[in-house]
């Protein structure tokens, strides 16, 4: 039975071994490890690659002549996916004691726990942490038999629009194939990395991860990887890489070397939904952002982070900020729910 891939030794070894997560890149490992378990922990010199945006907090510290960095962060680097955030049976008290010790050692401004699941949040609810909310989108498997069964829950017009979108990919002469584990060849990996890097280079940025990372996870996490390729004849034009475990599919990386109408939706959403239904996975997390996911059946869900600032005045100010922000997030989610494409009350 496959387990959550992003807390595995294989994933963290790949991040560190490829040079993406090191003090030089602003991720100084200072993990907590006891007989009871292991907690990823980093001293950060910036906030890039976290996807919980606290730049205004850093600016406020700077305006008051205080250092926001280093800060301590418990997260999966470059991976804004909700899930467990430690291994083992670590108690809240022992975790908090370890965090306090690291805060003193690193002279850090505070501790930030990003994208914890409900079990983590419940275990830490008695600690002096500020909870922050955001709204992301997730597909939920309601025991669908196949993709057509899923589409059968849509309103008629929206169902037709989605089918038309998928047909456009076929009409462009593109062939879509899915590959798992050992089916992914060295040439597939090389092409995928070209696609992945291109998404960053188009924005004038360097990619967070290099080919060595994908080679490492491809070798050690092969049974939890699925690669989707799009080809025009024999020529590959786009790729999307997913991770999965026994319960959930995680859409992580995508890129294309040629822009084609509807191809992003096909590779990043519809192929993932089909795969999740076939494997009877309960959910599909396609990654952050993207309101266009709503009309394709991805439901708005609340994601969380938890924060502790050592300066009491700032801790209280951020608590006030997060309370006000949460009201806006809840209203946004409620509005997004009204845009879902599903039939209401059994009608069409």
XYZ file of C-alpha atoms in Angstrom, residues 4 8 33 82 120 122 144 177 185 188-190 202-203 209 218 224 264-265 270 292 326:
22
model
C 2.138 9.825 1.116
C 9.533 9.835 2.140
C 14.591 13.820 14.866
C -1.882 19.324 1.961
C -1.779 17.693 12.256
C -5.955 18.918 15.575
C -17.632 7.473 -10.423
C -0.462 8.395 -23.480
C 12.062 5.786 -20.429
C 10.730 10.448 -21.704
C 12.411 11.914 -18.624
C 14.720 14.069 -20.744
C 9.140 31.580 -20.296
C 8.676 33.765 -17.199
C 14.469 21.620 -9.618
C 12.108 8.366 -11.011
C 4.123 6.359 -7.281
C -3.051 22.040 -20.670
C -6.540 21.065 -19.498
C -8.790 15.304 -17.540
C -10.526 27.792 -14.410
C -10.226 34.263 6.769
